[in-house]
């Protein structure tokens, strides 16, 4: 009882904020389309070949002078466009980059909107780090860990009460605080597995920066060690040829994104072409294929270590974005019910914080009401 009480009290307000901010993020594509004008490419005939990726990069840089590409990204929800993450320098923080959208068939530059003022961006920052960077992520991870403890301890607290009451009992003739307790218990026990999955995957996601740094200095460092003293290529090889070579190296996979030489997830000597699978599960995993950015030759490829795979699998589980719109709707409904659990839990705690005299008067009034109802 003590563990459930204090773990819940400490994390409830923060978890309520995360549930409220996470709800619109489930439908962030639809919200952005509704609130903001999106420049979309013109339709093309079936069978139209994709544009050369070197032209895609050239078109982007022609419209964004003074920038360099960090990443080339394929949008899994929109095959007609590719995204180019650009920054002022290759050594700059990629968090400050802008995303340029380019027509995937014509290599035509479409737009590079400033999204920092958008509703979905604000919700995302509140949900992921509260605008506090890595410390904010780790703090939210701690709150998520306490949330998981509260759920498990809640099961322990709820189990003895089931010996006296039938499952799902709602005592409508009892005082308000008892009715709220019944709502809290029923909502919580029905959602216990879902809340544990979302809570635990949320904790894992807060470790993303640390996990990727471990991979970058570990496995990636081993793969690129022979090239660590190489400077950035002056005349880099074709990015289009590098991606086509990666397709041959991993024929059962398709490109997810390319990290350019000097960016994170790559070395100063390589294009790191990250390939993904074709099934619902493997499409969330990635396999880096390193291509020498000077010569265009294949260097090495390895499966990602288990801890990175765990992170990649946890991300779609957290937002329910691996099963299309129907699953996202279910995720939203479950999120709303979780908000009910948190609000009722907060209400019960605040009621118990009332002065003893007020509680005594409330109990007396409740007893009088019960006597009237029974007479």
Steps between C-alpha positions, in 0.01 A plus 500: 500500500781743591691428178190551285404818681831682476607378155161618371513834679847583366432415137127565448516866396785437255333189359178694453693759300658222291163340426344834401794597276531148358137491384540748209835345408318179407338697217778750431491448121127567486526803730782654294300450180201667663676797656773574246520523126720224365676530164436168330656365181285467190379146422705285264411212274542146630845365432672840501862449610633676807727801454876475531591565864793723403247727330285493814793623709602758238144636480486532878831683533413732210197621700679492836841667443743487789369163618642147484308171502508284810240238412296384203175347627226298333157567650332159549157668481568699182691334218463810280737710711843470657629710787843661526616603846725805458711706740738792494800268537562127513619533861184683613239353733253305283224605739530847344468369143218580261319238292472577131231313309586402141292333226630143482423467127600840363768606754304824533547695825163538674545669838698513824250636751593623847307257720616632837183703548263222405261348751630147437863611546420660836313187609793283387757705693285497814447128463863406437712737709289799620738727302781395736704275271663185637440589870130540420491161326671324789268668752193385304657155481517493880135603518412223256687250715302612807182469291583135427563441871164662580324270253655181638443604862144599406433141394628383838271750677199419281521120533389473869198722439376257235441242772221718638363649177413358162724603211413842360269589787370858497332590830266770377325528839821577688664843561664678209853412608409129495349533151814674375709224659297240310550689171872531571540131584296372207665727242844418633456122507351492149792696356777353710683319220467787253621755755797281584593466131465872427666601826797267463556580131481868593778446753711328234441788258636751751830311483519537120778759497716295737432173317594649163815655645603160637447351152681788332811467719475121508400307191519793258841593640623145435367502143660834415824471703726458193363827360507713813778726371344555160385859428160581354496414128562801273318349204266243652373204302147490363237463772269335247764238418565443873132429567474270199804309624343467845188356335719230341673426830162462676264393219209410729500842661434859396667826603368685804752785518856593411741667743751719315875505574572691820148477640394293799435131416787511250872573476680776315579250224169324437145515383310291754198362316253363755284227349172375644294186450170449321289345776315692775769396751817519289393834353567646845852358512799635310825364364784741417686450173820705488607634159834676455405859419821558303511189282138384513610149603322280754677492838301298753156418636388354833174433678431751774561379858209384714475820703448714188247250364311519830485877468380489138226248578382694806439824307202384287356308797494822699291696247316210335615603153577155363144393417347787306216733597276239674773414750576868560132560579511214752819650648323836534201344680730316739691823560177679593409223746849531650435871551186398693709267717747778578235765571302269729819401681591866548149576624513216754833623634378859531187386682710310748705816558193683628505605867371240739201719597396538137535126443295424813223736384509343155470150646212612722318651204561181302358292789190720521453463127525123528242500783260704288546269206443190715185637672 
